[in-house]
Coordinates of C-alpha atoms in Angstrom, one line a residue:
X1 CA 0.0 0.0 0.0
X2 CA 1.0 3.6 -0.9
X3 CA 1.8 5.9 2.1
X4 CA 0.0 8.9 1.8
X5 CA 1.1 12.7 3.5
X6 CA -2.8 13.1 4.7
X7 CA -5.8 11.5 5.8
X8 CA -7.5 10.6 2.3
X9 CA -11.3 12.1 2.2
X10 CA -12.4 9.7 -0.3
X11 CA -15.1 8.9 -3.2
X12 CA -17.2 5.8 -2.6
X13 CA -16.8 5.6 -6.2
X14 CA -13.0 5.0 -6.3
X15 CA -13.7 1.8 -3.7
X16 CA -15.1 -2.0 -4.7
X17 CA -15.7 -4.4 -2.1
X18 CA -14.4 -7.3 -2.5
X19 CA -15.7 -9.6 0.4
X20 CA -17.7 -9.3 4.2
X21 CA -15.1 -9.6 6.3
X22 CA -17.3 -9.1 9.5
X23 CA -20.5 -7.6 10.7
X24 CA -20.8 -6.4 14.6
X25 CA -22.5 -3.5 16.2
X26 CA -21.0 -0.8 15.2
X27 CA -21.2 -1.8 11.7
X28 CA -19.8 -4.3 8.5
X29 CA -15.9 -4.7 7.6
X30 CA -14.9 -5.2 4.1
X31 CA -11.8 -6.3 2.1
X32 CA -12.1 -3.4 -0.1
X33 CA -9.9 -2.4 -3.5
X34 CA -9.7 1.7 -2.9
X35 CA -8.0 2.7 -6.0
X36 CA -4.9 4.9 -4.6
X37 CA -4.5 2.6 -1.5
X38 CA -5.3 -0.6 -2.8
X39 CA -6.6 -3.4 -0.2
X40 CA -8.1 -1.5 2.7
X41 CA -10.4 -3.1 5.5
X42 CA -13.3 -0.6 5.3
X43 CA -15.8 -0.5 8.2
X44 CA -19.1 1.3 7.1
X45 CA -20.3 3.8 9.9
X46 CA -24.0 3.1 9.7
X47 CA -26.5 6.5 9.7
X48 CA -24.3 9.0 11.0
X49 CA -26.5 12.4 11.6
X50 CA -25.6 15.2 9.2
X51 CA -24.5 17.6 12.6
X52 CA -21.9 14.9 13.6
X53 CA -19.9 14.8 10.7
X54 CA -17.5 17.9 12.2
X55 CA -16.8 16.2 15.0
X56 CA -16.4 12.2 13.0
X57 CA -13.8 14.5 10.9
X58 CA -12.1 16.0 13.9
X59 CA -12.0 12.3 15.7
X60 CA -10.5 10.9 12.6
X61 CA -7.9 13.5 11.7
X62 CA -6.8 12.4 15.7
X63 CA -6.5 9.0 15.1
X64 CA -5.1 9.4 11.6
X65 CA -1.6 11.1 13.3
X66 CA -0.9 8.1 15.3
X67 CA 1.6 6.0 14.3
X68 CA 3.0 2.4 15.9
X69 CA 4.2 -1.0 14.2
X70 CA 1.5 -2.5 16.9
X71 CA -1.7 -0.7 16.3
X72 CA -3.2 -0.7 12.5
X73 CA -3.0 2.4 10.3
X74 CA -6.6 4.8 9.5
X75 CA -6.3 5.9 5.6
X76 CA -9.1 7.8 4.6
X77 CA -13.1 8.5 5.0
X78 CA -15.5 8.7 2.7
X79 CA -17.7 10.8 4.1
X80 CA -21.3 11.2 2.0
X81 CA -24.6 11.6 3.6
X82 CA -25.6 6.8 4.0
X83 CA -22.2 6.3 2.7
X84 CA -19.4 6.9 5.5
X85 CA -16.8 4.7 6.6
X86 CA -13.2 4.4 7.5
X87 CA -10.5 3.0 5.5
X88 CA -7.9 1.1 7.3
X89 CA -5.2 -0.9 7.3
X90 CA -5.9 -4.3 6.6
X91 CA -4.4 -7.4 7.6
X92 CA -4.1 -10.3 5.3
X93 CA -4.0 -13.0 8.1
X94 CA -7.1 -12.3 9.9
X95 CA -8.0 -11.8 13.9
X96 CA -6.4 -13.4 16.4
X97 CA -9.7 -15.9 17.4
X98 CA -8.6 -17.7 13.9
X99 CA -5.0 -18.0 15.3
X100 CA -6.2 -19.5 18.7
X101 CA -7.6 -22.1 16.6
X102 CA -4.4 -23.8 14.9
X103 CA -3.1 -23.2 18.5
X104 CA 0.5 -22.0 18.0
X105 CA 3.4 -22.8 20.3
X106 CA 4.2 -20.7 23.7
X107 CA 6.5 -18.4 21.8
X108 CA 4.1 -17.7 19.5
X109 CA 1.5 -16.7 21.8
X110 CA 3.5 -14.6 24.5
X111 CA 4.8 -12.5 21.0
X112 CA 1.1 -12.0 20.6
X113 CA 0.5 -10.4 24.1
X114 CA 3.8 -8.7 24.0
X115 CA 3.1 -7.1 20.3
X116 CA -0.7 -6.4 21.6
X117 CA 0.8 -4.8 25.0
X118 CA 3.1 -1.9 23.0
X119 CA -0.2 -1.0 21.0
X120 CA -1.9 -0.1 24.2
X121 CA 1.0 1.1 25.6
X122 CA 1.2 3.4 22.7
X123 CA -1.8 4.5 22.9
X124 CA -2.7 4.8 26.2
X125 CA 0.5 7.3 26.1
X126 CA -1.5 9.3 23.6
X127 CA -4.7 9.1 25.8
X128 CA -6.8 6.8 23.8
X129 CA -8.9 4.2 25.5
X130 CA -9.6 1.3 23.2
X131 CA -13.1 0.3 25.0
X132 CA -13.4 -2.8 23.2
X133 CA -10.4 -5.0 23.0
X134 CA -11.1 -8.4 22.2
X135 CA -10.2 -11.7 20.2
X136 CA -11.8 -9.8 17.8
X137 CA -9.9 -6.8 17.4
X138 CA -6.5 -8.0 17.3
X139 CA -5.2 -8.5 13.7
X140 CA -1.8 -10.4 12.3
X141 CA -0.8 -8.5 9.5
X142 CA 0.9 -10.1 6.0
X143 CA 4.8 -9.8 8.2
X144 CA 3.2 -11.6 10.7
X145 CA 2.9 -8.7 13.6
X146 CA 0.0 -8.5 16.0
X147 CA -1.8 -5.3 15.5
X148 CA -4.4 -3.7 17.6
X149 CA -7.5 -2.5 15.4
X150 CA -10.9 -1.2 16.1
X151 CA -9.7 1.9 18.8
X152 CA -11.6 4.7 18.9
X153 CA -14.4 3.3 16.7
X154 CA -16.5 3.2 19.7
X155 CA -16.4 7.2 20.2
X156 CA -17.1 7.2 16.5
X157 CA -20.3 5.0 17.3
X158 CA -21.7 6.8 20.0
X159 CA -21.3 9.9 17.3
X160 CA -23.7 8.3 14.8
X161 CA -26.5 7.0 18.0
X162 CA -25.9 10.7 18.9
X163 CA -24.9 9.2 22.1
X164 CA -22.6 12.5 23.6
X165 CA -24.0 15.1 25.6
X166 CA -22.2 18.7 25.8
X167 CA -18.6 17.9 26.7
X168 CA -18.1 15.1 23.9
X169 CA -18.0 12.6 26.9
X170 CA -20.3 9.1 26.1
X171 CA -23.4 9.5 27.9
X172 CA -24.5 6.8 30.6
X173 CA -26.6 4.9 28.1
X174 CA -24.2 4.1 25.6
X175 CA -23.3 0.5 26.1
X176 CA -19.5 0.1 26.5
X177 CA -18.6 -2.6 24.8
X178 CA -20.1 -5.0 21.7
X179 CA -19.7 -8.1 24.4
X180 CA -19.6 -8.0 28.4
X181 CA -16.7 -11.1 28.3
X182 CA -14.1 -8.5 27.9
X183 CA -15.4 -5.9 30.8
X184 CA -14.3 -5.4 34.0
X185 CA -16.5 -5.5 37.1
X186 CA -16.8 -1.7 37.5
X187 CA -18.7 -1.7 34.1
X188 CA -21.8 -2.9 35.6
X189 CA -22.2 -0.3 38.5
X190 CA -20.7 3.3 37.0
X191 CA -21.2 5.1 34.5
X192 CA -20.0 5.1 30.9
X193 CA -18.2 8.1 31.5
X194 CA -16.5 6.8 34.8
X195 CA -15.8 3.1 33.7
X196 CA -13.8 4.1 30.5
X197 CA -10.1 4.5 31.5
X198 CA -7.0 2.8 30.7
X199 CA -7.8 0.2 33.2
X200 CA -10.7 -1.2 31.4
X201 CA -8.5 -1.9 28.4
X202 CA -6.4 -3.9 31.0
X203 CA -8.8 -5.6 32.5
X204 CA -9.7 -6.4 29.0
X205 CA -6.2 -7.4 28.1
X206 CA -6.0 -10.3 30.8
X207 CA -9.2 -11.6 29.9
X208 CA -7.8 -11.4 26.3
X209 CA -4.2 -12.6 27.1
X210 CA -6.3 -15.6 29.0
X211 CA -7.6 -16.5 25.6
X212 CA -4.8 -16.6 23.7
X213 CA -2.8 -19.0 26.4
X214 CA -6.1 -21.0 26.8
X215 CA -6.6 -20.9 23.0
X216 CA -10.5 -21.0 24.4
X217 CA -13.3 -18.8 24.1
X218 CA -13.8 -16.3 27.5
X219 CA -17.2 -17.4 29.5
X220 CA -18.3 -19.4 26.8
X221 CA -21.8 -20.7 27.6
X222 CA -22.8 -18.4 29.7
X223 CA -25.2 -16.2 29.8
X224 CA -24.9 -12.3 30.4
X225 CA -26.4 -12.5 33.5
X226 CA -24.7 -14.7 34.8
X227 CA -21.5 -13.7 33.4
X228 CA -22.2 -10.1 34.9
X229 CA -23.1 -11.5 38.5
X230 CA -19.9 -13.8 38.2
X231 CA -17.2 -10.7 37.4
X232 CA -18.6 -9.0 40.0
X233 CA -18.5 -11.4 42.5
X234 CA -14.5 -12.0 41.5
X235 CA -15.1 -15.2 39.6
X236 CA -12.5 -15.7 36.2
X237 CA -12.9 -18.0 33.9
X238 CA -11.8 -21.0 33.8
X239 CA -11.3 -24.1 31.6
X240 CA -14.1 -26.3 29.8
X241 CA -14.5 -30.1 30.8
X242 CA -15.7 -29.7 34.1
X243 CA -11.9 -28.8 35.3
X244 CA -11.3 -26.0 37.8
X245 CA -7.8 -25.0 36.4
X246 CA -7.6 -21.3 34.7
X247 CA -4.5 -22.3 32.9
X248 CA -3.0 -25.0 31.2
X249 CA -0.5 -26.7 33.2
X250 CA 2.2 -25.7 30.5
X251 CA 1.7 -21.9 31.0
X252 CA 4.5 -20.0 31.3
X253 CA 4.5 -18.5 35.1
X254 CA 5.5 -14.9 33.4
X255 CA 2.3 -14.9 31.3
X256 CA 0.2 -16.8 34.1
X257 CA 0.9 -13.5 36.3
X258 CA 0.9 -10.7 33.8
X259 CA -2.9 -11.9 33.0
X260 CA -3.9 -12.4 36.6
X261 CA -2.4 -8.8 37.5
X262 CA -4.1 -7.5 34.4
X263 CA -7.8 -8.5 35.4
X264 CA -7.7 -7.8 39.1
X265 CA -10.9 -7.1 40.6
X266 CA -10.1 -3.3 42.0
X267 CA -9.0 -1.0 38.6
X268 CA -6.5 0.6 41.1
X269 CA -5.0 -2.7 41.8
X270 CA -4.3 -3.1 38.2
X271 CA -1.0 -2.1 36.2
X272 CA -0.1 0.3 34.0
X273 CA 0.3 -0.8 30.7
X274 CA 3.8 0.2 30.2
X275 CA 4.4 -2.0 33.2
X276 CA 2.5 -5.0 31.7
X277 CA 4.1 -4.3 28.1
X278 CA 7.9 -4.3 30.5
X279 CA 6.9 -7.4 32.4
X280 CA 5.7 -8.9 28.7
X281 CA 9.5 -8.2 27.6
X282 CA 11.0 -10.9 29.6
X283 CA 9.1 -13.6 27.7
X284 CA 10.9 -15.4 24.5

C-alpha cells in the first residue's frame, strides 16, 4: 500500500468491495480495492446524523496522526450523507480468534501479548482508550505482527446514535462494549463516563491474554447475566470439561501473572500498561 502525506477524504466511487469480512454493532468490515490505497479493511459507519460529521472528521484526523508497528493504520473516510466509513489498514491474516484455533506454540503466543501490550502502551501514552479489546480486534498482519485495530471506533459510534452530551464525553446509556466477556466489574455499577479509563483496556487485556494462552473462548456458555453476577463477584474463567484449572499446566508462570495482574478485581490494583508491556518483555 501507498503511504499517503494526509488522511484521504475519499469517493465511494473509487472503492469495490471485494468480500464481508465481519458484521458487529457498530457496523460491516470489508476487504475493499480503494483505487490509490489498494486493499483496505473498510468499516461502514451506519447513519451517522448530518451535525456529527464535524466532529467524526475531527476524531478521525486524531486517530489518523498516530503511528506504531503495533496498532493498524486509519487511511481515509468517505464521508457522504448513507455512505461513510473508515478505511484502514488491513491485515491479510485475519484476527487473532482464527489463530487461537491452529493453537501455536508458547512463543508464539507470549509475542502475541507482547506485540498487543506496546499498541496499548502506545496509545494509552497518547490518551486513547480502546473500550473494546477483544479476540476480535486483534489482527496479524501479512509480516506476521499483531496489530491492535478497532480503537476509537467506539467514540465514532456513540457519534452516529448521537450518544454524547455537551462535553463530547459518552453518555450513561451508551453500552461500552459490543460483548460484556471483555469488561471489567466496574462496568456494571458506573457510569459510561466513569468506567472508560485505561484500566478497562487492561482488565480487558488479561481476559484477552487468558484466551490466547487457553486458545478458548472467555465465558463461553454463559449467559450475560450470569456472566455479569460472576465478574462481579471475583469469579475468572476457567477451563471447559468440568476442570477448575484457569491455565493450562504448561503456561508459562511470566504470562500466568501478567494476565492475573491484568484483570484484578479493584482498577487501582491493576497495572499500567507500560508495566505489563515491560513485564511482557522478559518472555521469549
Amino acid at each position: 500500500m501507498s503511504s499517503n502525506e494526509e488522511l484521504l477524504y475519499c469517493d465511494s466511487a473509487d472503492i469495490h468491495r471485494v468480500s464481508l469480512l465481519g458484521e458487529g454493532t457498530f457496523g460491516q468490515v470489508y476487504r475493499s480495492e480503494h483505487s490509490r490505497l489498494g486493499l483496505v479493511a473498510e468499516r461502514v459507519v451506519p447513519n451517522l446524523p448530518s451535525e456529527q460529521e464535524e466532529r467524526f472528521r475531527e476524531a478521525a484526523e486524531h486517530l489518523y496522526r498516530l503511528r506504531c508497528d503495533n496498532a493498524t493504520r486509519l487511511y481515509g473516510l468517505v464521508l457522504h450523507p448513507d455512505k461513510y466509513s473508515l478505511l484502514m489498514e488491513y491485515a491479510q491474516f485475519g484476527t487473532v480468534e482464527e489463530l487461537m484455533k491452529v493453537k501455536p506454540p508458547w512463543p508464539v503466543r507470549a509475542k502475541v501479548m507482547r506485540e498487543v501490550a506496546t499498541g496499548l502502551k502506545y496509545l494509552h501514552a497518547h490518551h486513547v482508550v480502546h473500550g473494546n479489546l477483544s479476540r476480535h480486534n486483534v489482527v496479524i498482519s501479512s509480516d506476521l505482527v499483531a496489530k491492535v485495530t478497532d480503537f476509537g471506533l467506539r467514540e465514532w459510534r456513540v457519534l452516529a446514535s448521537n450518544g454524547y452530551d455537551g462535553d463530547m464525553r459518552p453518555s450513561a446509556v451508551t453500552p461500552l462494549v459490543d460483548t460484556d466477556q471483555y469488561a471489567p466489574p466496574e462496568t456494571f455499577t458506573k457510569s459510561a463516563s466513569e468506567a472508560l479509563t485505561c484500566s478497562f483496556d487492561i482488565y480487558s487485556y488479561g481476559i484477552l491474554s487468558w484466551e490466547v494462552i487457553t486458545c478458548e473462548q472467555a465465558w463461553k456458555g454463559w449467559s450475560p447475566s450470569e456472566l455479569r453476577s460472576a465478574v462481579q463477584k471475583g469469579h475468572r474463567p476457567v477451563l471447559r470439561a468440568g476442570r477448575t484449572e484457569q491455565f493450562p499446566a504448561a503456561c508459562p508462570l511470566t504470562m500466568r501473572n501478567i494476565t492475573t495482574e491484568a484483570w484484578r478485581q479493584h482498577p487501582a490494583d491493576r497495572p499500567a500498561m507500560s508495566g505489563i508491556w515491560f513485564y511482557c518483555t522478559s518472555l521469549w
